[in-house]
């Protein structure tokens, strides 16, 4: 597909996301109030931690996925390693949810020092961790789709997610007199929908790529230890650049 067309679509999705943020945030502040809106600010901070837990694996997966398309054997070898990494991400996601439940029920009220109802705070904080965990597991699938150069597909999924989590969430809050519980419930639903779409797209495009490969050529052996080691080095470099 035309590179210029891809660029226009990708940048359009980013602009759309930015404009929505500028338009929706003031409205959320008006309809939720400062106390409830403060939880959204904490949510934004927690989401920023996602890049740290990725530990550079995303970039390495994209690189290794590209290398795996030399022949069918290399592709199959990479697929085995890929699912092992997905299982690792899944374990981390489960641990995040467990940690979220423990923190939300035992420390959330003392840490946040808010006058909001206890049940609302617990639900909101626990939802943050659930959303974090769901988005974290999306990482490996996004990386492989990037290696397939499916930038438009990723942009469309992002637009769907942003649309559900922002204007649709706001409309439900306004017309059904919702509160911060409504907001975080929609965020969870949005994250789940995006995760399902990413997984389905990964399966569809992976099957298509597999059909184009032959059994000829050198076979690339992928070792999970090397991938994690390189990912760790890449992560340190990325974090160093952010600090600078």
PDB file of C-alpha atoms in Angstrom:
ATOM      1  CA  UNK A   1       0.000   0.000   0.000  1.00  0.00           C
ATOM      2  CA  UNK A   2       1.127   3.548  -0.694  1.00  0.00           C
ATOM      3  CA  UNK A   3       3.491   4.881   1.978  1.00  0.00           C
ATOM      4  CA  UNK A   4       1.921   8.341   1.871  1.00  0.00           C
ATOM      5  CA  UNK A   5      -1.530   6.829   2.392  1.00  0.00           C
ATOM      6  CA  UNK A   6      -0.269   4.864   5.401  1.00  0.00           C
ATOM      7  CA  UNK A   7       1.327   7.981   6.850  1.00  0.00           C
ATOM      8  CA  UNK A   8      -1.855  10.018   6.443  1.00  0.00           C
ATOM      9  CA  UNK A   9      -3.955   7.349   8.175  1.00  0.00           C
ATOM     10  CA  UNK A  10      -1.541   6.908  11.073  1.00  0.00           C
ATOM     11  CA  UNK A  11      -1.118  10.639  11.690  1.00  0.00           C
ATOM     12  CA  UNK A  12      -4.865  11.196  11.331  1.00  0.00           C
ATOM     13  CA  UNK A  13      -5.507   8.668  14.090  1.00  0.00           C
ATOM     14  CA  UNK A  14      -2.978  10.419  16.338  1.00  0.00           C
ATOM     15  CA  UNK A  15      -4.534  13.824  15.656  1.00  0.00           C
ATOM     16  CA  UNK A  16      -7.989  12.381  16.308  1.00  0.00           C
ATOM     17  CA  UNK A  17      -6.807  11.020  19.662  1.00  0.00           C
ATOM     18  CA  UNK A  18      -5.228  14.347  20.637  1.00  0.00           C
ATOM     19  CA  UNK A  19      -8.313  16.375  19.683  1.00  0.00           C
ATOM     20  CA  UNK A  20     -10.578  14.019  21.627  1.00  0.00           C
ATOM     21  CA  UNK A  21      -8.397  14.456  24.685  1.00  0.00           C
ATOM     22  CA  UNK A  22      -8.615  18.238  24.495  1.00  0.00           C
ATOM     23  CA  UNK A  23     -12.386  18.139  24.040  1.00  0.00           C
ATOM     24  CA  UNK A  24     -13.355  15.371  26.452  1.00  0.00           C
ATOM     25  CA  UNK A  25     -11.186  16.113  29.497  1.00  0.00           C
ATOM     26  CA  UNK A  26     -12.857  19.475  30.341  1.00  0.00           C
ATOM     27  CA  UNK A  27     -16.293  17.863  29.977  1.00  0.00           C
ATOM     28  CA  UNK A  28     -15.347  14.988  32.253  1.00  0.00           C
ATOM     29  CA  UNK A  29     -14.164  17.490  34.840  1.00  0.00           C
ATOM     30  CA  UNK A  30     -17.514  19.281  34.671  1.00  0.00           C
ATOM     31  CA  UNK A  31     -19.693  16.176  34.928  1.00  0.00           C
ATOM     32  CA  UNK A  32     -17.610  14.163  37.381  1.00  0.00           C
ATOM     33  CA  UNK A  33     -16.285  16.877  39.660  1.00  0.00           C
ATOM     34  CA  UNK A  34     -12.743  17.395  40.901  1.00  0.00           C
ATOM     35  CA  UNK A  35     -12.713  14.501  43.387  1.00  0.00           C
ATOM     36  CA  UNK A  36     -13.767  11.858  40.883  1.00  0.00           C
ATOM     37  CA  UNK A  37     -11.724  13.405  38.088  1.00  0.00           C
ATOM     38  CA  UNK A  38      -8.640  13.101  40.276  1.00  0.00           C
ATOM     39  CA  UNK A  39      -8.897   9.323  39.914  1.00  0.00           C
ATOM     40  CA  UNK A  40      -8.552   9.743  36.150  1.00  0.00           C
ATOM     41  CA  UNK A  41      -5.292  11.620  36.723  1.00  0.00           C
ATOM     42  CA  UNK A  42      -3.982   8.728  38.819  1.00  0.00           C
ATOM     43  CA  UNK A  43      -5.112   6.360  36.069  1.00  0.00           C
ATOM     44  CA  UNK A  44      -3.000   8.284  33.543  1.00  0.00           C
ATOM     45  CA  UNK A  45       0.072   7.970  35.769  1.00  0.00           C
ATOM     46  CA  UNK A  46      -0.431   4.213  36.202  1.00  0.00           C
ATOM     47  CA  UNK A  47      -0.744   3.754  32.427  1.00  0.00           C
ATOM     48  CA  UNK A  48       2.593   5.525  31.954  1.00  0.00           C
ATOM     49  CA  UNK A  49       4.228   2.617  33.808  1.00  0.00           C
ATOM     50  CA  UNK A  50       3.255   0.292  30.973  1.00  0.00           C
ATOM     51  CA  UNK A  51       6.353   1.243  28.975  1.00  0.00           C
ATOM     52  CA  UNK A  52       8.618   0.261  31.874  1.00  0.00           C
ATOM     53  CA  UNK A  53       7.104  -3.218  32.270  1.00  0.00           C
ATOM     54  CA  UNK A  54       7.402  -3.805  28.538  1.00  0.00           C
ATOM     55  CA  UNK A  55      11.164  -3.982  29.191  1.00  0.00           C
ATOM     56  CA  UNK A  56      12.042  -3.540  25.518  1.00  0.00           C
ATOM     57  CA  UNK A  57      10.516  -6.872  24.527  1.00  0.00           C
ATOM     58  CA  UNK A  58       8.116  -5.198  22.104  1.00  0.00           C
ATOM     59  CA  UNK A  59      10.857  -3.812  19.894  1.00  0.00           C
ATOM     60  CA  UNK A  60      12.785  -7.083  19.926  1.00  0.00           C
ATOM     61  CA  UNK A  61       9.689  -9.076  18.991  1.00  0.00           C
ATOM     62  CA  UNK A  62       9.121  -6.842  15.978  1.00  0.00           C
ATOM     63  CA  UNK A  63      12.735  -7.373  14.888  1.00  0.00           C
ATOM     64  CA  UNK A  64      12.657 -11.131  15.397  1.00  0.00           C
ATOM     65  CA  UNK A  65       9.299 -11.460  13.671  1.00  0.00           C
ATOM     66  CA  UNK A  66      10.722  -9.800  10.567  1.00  0.00           C
ATOM     67  CA  UNK A  67      13.670 -12.224  10.609  1.00  0.00           C
ATOM     68  CA  UNK A  68      11.335 -15.202  10.948  1.00  0.00           C
ATOM     69  CA  UNK A  69       9.707 -14.590   7.576  1.00  0.00           C
ATOM     70  CA  UNK A  70      12.675 -16.014   5.651  1.00  0.00           C
ATOM     71  CA  UNK A  71      11.073 -19.483   5.495  1.00  0.00           C
ATOM     72  CA  UNK A  72       8.359 -21.620   7.088  1.00  0.00           C
ATOM     73  CA  UNK A  73      10.672 -23.340   9.600  1.00  0.00           C
ATOM     74  CA  UNK A  74      11.968 -20.042  10.942  1.00  0.00           C
ATOM     75  CA  UNK A  75       8.394 -18.783  11.163  1.00  0.00           C
ATOM     76  CA  UNK A  76       7.299 -21.831  13.167  1.00  0.00           C
ATOM     77  CA  UNK A  77      10.302 -21.515  15.485  1.00  0.00           C
ATOM     78  CA  UNK A  78       9.484 -17.889  16.154  1.00  0.00           C
ATOM     79  CA  UNK A  79       5.815 -18.689  16.763  1.00  0.00           C
ATOM     80  CA  UNK A  80       6.768 -21.120  19.535  1.00  0.00           C
ATOM     81  CA  UNK A  81       8.951 -18.491  21.207  1.00  0.00           C
ATOM     82  CA  UNK A  82       6.268 -15.856  20.681  1.00  0.00           C
ATOM     83  CA  UNK A  83       3.645 -17.814  22.594  1.00  0.00           C
ATOM     84  CA  UNK A  84       6.085 -18.425  25.437  1.00  0.00           C
ATOM     85  CA  UNK A  85       6.541 -14.673  25.696  1.00  0.00           C
ATOM     86  CA  UNK A  86       2.766 -14.185  25.549  1.00  0.00           C
ATOM     87  CA  UNK A  87       2.424 -16.592  28.489  1.00  0.00           C
ATOM     88  CA  UNK A  88       5.031 -14.573  30.373  1.00  0.00           C
ATOM     89  CA  UNK A  89       3.061 -11.372  29.694  1.00  0.00           C
ATOM     90  CA  UNK A  90      -0.100 -13.166  30.822  1.00  0.00           C
ATOM     91  CA  UNK A  91       1.512 -14.159  34.116  1.00  0.00           C
ATOM     92  CA  UNK A  92       2.595 -10.562  34.719  1.00  0.00           C
ATOM     93  CA  UNK A  93      -0.938  -9.380  33.890  1.00  0.00           C
ATOM     94  CA  UNK A  94      -2.447 -11.797  36.419  1.00  0.00           C
ATOM     95  CA  UNK A  95       0.043 -10.630  39.059  1.00  0.00           C
ATOM     96  CA  UNK A  96      -0.897  -7.017  38.320  1.00  0.00           C
ATOM     97  CA  UNK A  97      -4.583  -7.828  38.838  1.00  0.00           C
ATOM     98  CA  UNK A  98      -3.833  -9.620  42.130  1.00  0.00           C
ATOM     99  CA  UNK A  99      -1.708  -6.682  43.265  1.00  0.00           C
ATOM    100  CA  UNK A 100      -4.486  -4.304  42.231  1.00  0.00           C
ATOM    101  CA  UNK A 101      -7.050  -6.181  44.288  1.00  0.00           C
ATOM    102  CA  UNK A 102      -4.766  -6.204  47.333  1.00  0.00           C
ATOM    103  CA  UNK A 103      -3.874  -2.513  46.998  1.00  0.00           C
ATOM    104  CA  UNK A 104      -7.394  -1.304  46.246  1.00  0.00           C
ATOM    105  CA  UNK A 105      -8.948  -3.092  49.230  1.00  0.00           C
ATOM    106  CA  UNK A 106      -6.209  -2.395  51.787  1.00  0.00           C
ATOM    107  CA  UNK A 107      -4.396   0.833  50.931  1.00  0.00           C
ATOM    108  CA  UNK A 108      -6.302   2.796  48.293  1.00  0.00           C
ATOM    109  CA  UNK A 109      -8.274   4.975  50.721  1.00  0.00           C
ATOM    110  CA  UNK A 110      -5.256   5.833  52.892  1.00  0.00           C
ATOM    111  CA  UNK A 111      -3.001   6.441  49.898  1.00  0.00           C
ATOM    112  CA  UNK A 112      -5.462   8.617  47.990  1.00  0.00           C
ATOM    113  CA  UNK A 113      -6.824  10.468  51.035  1.00  0.00           C
ATOM    114  CA  UNK A 114     -10.161  11.134  49.345  1.00  0.00           C
ATOM    115  CA  UNK A 115     -13.676  11.836  50.602  1.00  0.00           C
ATOM    116  CA  UNK A 116     -15.278   9.619  47.944  1.00  0.00           C
ATOM    117  CA  UNK A 117     -17.307   6.579  48.925  1.00  0.00           C
ATOM    118  CA  UNK A 118     -15.114   3.617  49.851  1.00  0.00           C
ATOM    119  CA  UNK A 119     -16.716   1.253  47.334  1.00  0.00           C
ATOM    120  CA  UNK A 120     -16.283   3.763  44.514  1.00  0.00           C
ATOM    121  CA  UNK A 121     -12.580   4.180  45.288  1.00  0.00           C
ATOM    122  CA  UNK A 122     -11.984   0.432  45.540  1.00  0.00           C
ATOM    123  CA  UNK A 123     -13.795  -0.246  42.262  1.00  0.00           C
ATOM    124  CA  UNK A 124     -12.000   2.588  40.448  1.00  0.00           C
ATOM    125  CA  UNK A 125      -8.511   1.640  41.628  1.00  0.00           C
ATOM    126  CA  UNK A 126      -9.055  -2.052  40.946  1.00  0.00           C
ATOM    127  CA  UNK A 127     -10.368  -1.171  37.474  1.00  0.00           C
ATOM    128  CA  UNK A 128      -7.166   0.778  36.799  1.00  0.00           C
ATOM    129  CA  UNK A 129      -5.081  -2.315  37.432  1.00  0.00           C
ATOM    130  CA  UNK A 130      -7.393  -4.483  35.325  1.00  0.00           C
ATOM    131  CA  UNK A 131      -7.121  -2.052  32.408  1.00  0.00           C
ATOM    132  CA  UNK A 132      -3.365  -1.911  32.872  1.00  0.00           C
ATOM    133  CA  UNK A 133      -3.156  -5.725  32.791  1.00  0.00           C
ATOM    134  CA  UNK A 134      -5.360  -6.009  29.695  1.00  0.00           C
ATOM    135  CA  UNK A 135      -3.359  -3.398  27.798  1.00  0.00           C
ATOM    136  CA  UNK A 136      -0.099  -5.002  28.862  1.00  0.00           C
ATOM    137  CA  UNK A 137      -1.011  -8.320  27.254  1.00  0.00           C
ATOM    138  CA  UNK A 138      -1.691  -6.446  23.993  1.00  0.00           C
ATOM    139  CA  UNK A 139       2.014  -5.641  23.634  1.00  0.00           C
ATOM    140  CA  UNK A 140       3.301  -8.809  21.910  1.00  0.00           C
ATOM    141  CA  UNK A 141       0.453  -8.826  19.384  1.00  0.00           C
ATOM    142  CA  UNK A 142       1.021  -5.174  18.533  1.00  0.00           C
ATOM    143  CA  UNK A 143       4.710  -5.872  17.994  1.00  0.00           C
ATOM    144  CA  UNK A 144       4.099  -8.687  15.517  1.00  0.00           C
ATOM    145  CA  UNK A 145       1.470  -6.663  13.633  1.00  0.00           C
ATOM    146  CA  UNK A 146       4.052  -3.900  13.340  1.00  0.00           C
ATOM    147  CA  UNK A 147       6.459  -6.385  11.793  1.00  0.00           C
ATOM    148  CA  UNK A 148       3.766  -7.159   9.213  1.00  0.00           C
ATOM    149  CA  UNK A 149       3.552  -3.407   8.512  1.00  0.00           C
ATOM    150  CA  UNK A 150      -0.093  -3.304   9.557  1.00  0.00           C
ATOM    151  CA  UNK A 151       0.087   0.279  10.751  1.00  0.00           C
ATOM    152  CA  UNK A 152      -3.357   1.109   9.419  1.00  0.00           C
ATOM    153  CA  UNK A 153      -4.893  -1.876  11.202  1.00  0.00           C
ATOM    154  CA  UNK A 154      -3.309  -0.787  14.478  1.00  0.00           C
ATOM    155  CA  UNK A 155      -4.456   2.791  13.935  1.00  0.00           C
ATOM    156  CA  UNK A 156      -8.034   1.690  13.284  1.00  0.00           C
ATOM    157  CA  UNK A 157      -8.040  -0.427  16.449  1.00  0.00           C
ATOM    158  CA  UNK A 158      -6.662   2.526  18.418  1.00  0.00           C
ATOM    159  CA  UNK A 159      -9.354   4.813  17.020  1.00  0.00           C
ATOM    160  CA  UNK A 160     -12.041   2.312  18.008  1.00  0.00           C
ATOM    161  CA  UNK A 161     -10.608   2.078  21.511  1.00  0.00           C
ATOM    162  CA  UNK A 162     -10.296   5.847  21.958  1.00  0.00           C
ATOM    163  CA  UNK A 163     -13.809   6.426  20.639  1.00  0.00           C
ATOM    164  CA  UNK A 164     -15.321   3.950  23.094  1.00  0.00           C
ATOM    165  CA  UNK A 165     -13.253   5.133  26.050  1.00  0.00           C
ATOM    166  CA  UNK A 166     -13.794   8.864  25.521  1.00  0.00           C
ATOM    167  CA  UNK A 167     -16.870  10.251  23.690  1.00  0.00           C
ATOM    168  CA  UNK A 168     -19.005   7.158  24.277  1.00  0.00           C
ATOM    169  CA  UNK A 169     -18.012   7.090  27.951  1.00  0.00           C
ATOM    170  CA  UNK A 170     -18.847  10.797  28.263  1.00  0.00           C
ATOM    171  CA  UNK A 171     -22.244  10.363  26.572  1.00  0.00           C
ATOM    172  CA  UNK A 172     -23.159   7.540  28.941  1.00  0.00           C
ATOM    173  CA  UNK A 173     -22.102   9.642  31.924  1.00  0.00           C
ATOM    174  CA  UNK A 174     -24.186  12.603  30.728  1.00  0.00           C
ATOM    175  CA  UNK A 175     -27.357  10.882  29.567  1.00  0.00           C
ATOM    176  CA  UNK A 176     -27.508   8.147  32.206  1.00  0.00           C
ATOM    177  CA  UNK A 177     -26.205  10.311  35.054  1.00  0.00           C
ATOM    178  CA  UNK A 178     -23.200   8.100  35.469  1.00  0.00           C
ATOM    179  CA  UNK A 179     -20.167   8.636  37.649  1.00  0.00           C
ATOM    180  CA  UNK A 180     -16.539   7.545  37.793  1.00  0.00           C
ATOM    181  CA  UNK A 181     -17.688   3.917  38.098  1.00  0.00           C
ATOM    182  CA  UNK A 182     -19.339   4.254  34.690  1.00  0.00           C
ATOM    183  CA  UNK A 183     -16.166   5.784  33.277  1.00  0.00           C
ATOM    184  CA  UNK A 184     -13.883   2.975  34.431  1.00  0.00           C
ATOM    185  CA  UNK A 185     -16.361   0.288  33.404  1.00  0.00           C
ATOM    186  CA  UNK A 186     -16.273   1.668  29.851  1.00  0.00           C
ATOM    187  CA  UNK A 187     -12.464   1.765  29.976  1.00  0.00           C
ATOM    188  CA  UNK A 188     -12.365  -1.928  30.868  1.00  0.00           C
ATOM    189  CA  UNK A 189     -14.787  -2.770  28.046  1.00  0.00           C
ATOM    190  CA  UNK A 190     -12.784  -0.685  25.571  1.00  0.00           C
ATOM    191  CA  UNK A 191      -9.528  -2.404  26.541  1.00  0.00           C
ATOM    192  CA  UNK A 192     -11.095  -5.843  26.180  1.00  0.00           C
ATOM    193  CA  UNK A 193     -12.524  -5.043  22.741  1.00  0.00           C
ATOM    194  CA  UNK A 194      -9.137  -3.768  21.518  1.00  0.00           C
ATOM    195  CA  UNK A 195      -7.399  -6.873  22.890  1.00  0.00           C
ATOM    196  CA  UNK A 196      -9.819  -9.184  21.083  1.00  0.00           C
ATOM    197  CA  UNK A 197      -9.375  -7.242  17.830  1.00  0.00           C
ATOM    198  CA  UNK A 198      -5.584  -7.344  18.140  1.00  0.00           C
ATOM    199  CA  UNK A 199      -5.581 -11.083  18.730  1.00  0.00           C
ATOM    200  CA  UNK A 200      -7.938 -11.757  15.799  1.00  0.00           C
ATOM    201  CA  UNK A 201      -5.869  -9.561  13.483  1.00  0.00           C
ATOM    202  CA  UNK A 202      -2.689 -11.291  14.619  1.00  0.00           C
ATOM    203  CA  UNK A 203      -4.169 -14.716  13.812  1.00  0.00           C
ATOM    204  CA  UNK A 204      -5.527 -13.615  10.432  1.00  0.00           C
ATOM    205  CA  UNK A 205      -2.336 -11.922   9.243  1.00  0.00           C
ATOM    206  CA  UNK A 206      -0.064 -14.620  10.660  1.00  0.00           C
ATOM    207  CA  UNK A 207      -1.952 -17.283   8.724  1.00  0.00           C
ATOM    208  CA  UNK A 208      -1.695 -15.190   5.568  1.00  0.00           C
ATOM    209  CA  UNK A 209       2.055 -14.691   6.039  1.00  0.00           C
ATOM    210  CA  UNK A 210       2.555 -18.393   6.705  1.00  0.00           C
ATOM    211  CA  UNK A 211       0.917 -19.301   3.398  1.00  0.00           C
ATOM    212  CA  UNK A 212       3.445 -17.180   1.492  1.00  0.00           C
ATOM    213  CA  UNK A 213       6.521 -18.873   2.999  1.00  0.00           C
ATOM    214  CA  UNK A 214       8.506 -21.778   1.580  1.00  0.00           C
ATOM    215  CA  UNK A 215      10.720 -24.403   3.244  1.00  0.00           C
ATOM    216  CA  UNK A 216      13.888 -23.237   1.475  1.00  0.00           C
ATOM    217  CA  UNK A 217      16.611 -21.094   3.023  1.00  0.00           C
ATOM    218  CA  UNK A 218      18.540 -20.967   6.268  1.00  0.00           C
ATOM    219  CA  UNK A 219      16.557 -21.667   9.410  1.00  0.00           C
ATOM    220  CA  UNK A 220      16.768 -19.042  12.143  1.00  0.00           C
ATOM    221  CA  UNK A 221      16.879 -20.431  15.666  1.00  0.00           C
ATOM    222  CA  UNK A 222      15.263 -18.125  18.200  1.00  0.00           C
ATOM    223  CA  UNK A 223      16.365 -18.418  21.817  1.00  0.00           C
ATOM    224  CA  UNK A 224      14.180 -16.839  24.446  1.00  0.00           C
ATOM    225  CA  UNK A 225      17.190 -16.069  26.677  1.00  0.00           C
ATOM    226  CA  UNK A 226      18.853 -14.049  23.911  1.00  0.00           C
ATOM    227  CA  UNK A 227      15.609 -12.240  23.144  1.00  0.00           C
ATOM    228  CA  UNK A 228      15.097 -11.275  26.791  1.00  0.00           C
ATOM    229  CA  UNK A 229      18.751 -10.246  27.175  1.00  0.00           C
ATOM    230  CA  UNK A 230      18.616  -8.015  24.113  1.00  0.00           C
ATOM    231  CA  UNK A 231      15.251  -6.640  25.214  1.00  0.00           C
ATOM    232  CA  UNK A 232      16.716  -5.760  28.614  1.00  0.00           C
ATOM    233  CA  UNK A 233      19.589  -3.890  26.962  1.00  0.00           C
ATOM    234  CA  UNK A 234      17.158  -2.047  24.694  1.00  0.00           C
ATOM    235  CA  UNK A 235      14.993  -1.167  27.689  1.00  0.00           C
ATOM    236  CA  UNK A 236      17.932   0.323  29.595  1.00  0.00           C
ATOM    237  CA  UNK A 237      18.889   2.402  26.565  1.00  0.00           C
ATOM    238  CA  UNK A 238      15.308   3.647  26.132  1.00  0.00           C
ATOM    239  CA  UNK A 239      14.958   4.572  29.795  1.00  0.00           C
ATOM    240  CA  UNK A 240      18.332   6.357  29.707  1.00  0.00           C
ATOM    241  CA  UNK A 241      17.212   8.442  26.729  1.00  0.00           C
ATOM    242  CA  UNK A 242      13.931   9.317  28.469  1.00  0.00           C
ATOM    243  CA  UNK A 243      15.851  10.440  31.557  1.00  0.00           C
ATOM    244  CA  UNK A 244      18.080  12.664  29.432  1.00  0.00           C
TER     245      UNK A 244
END
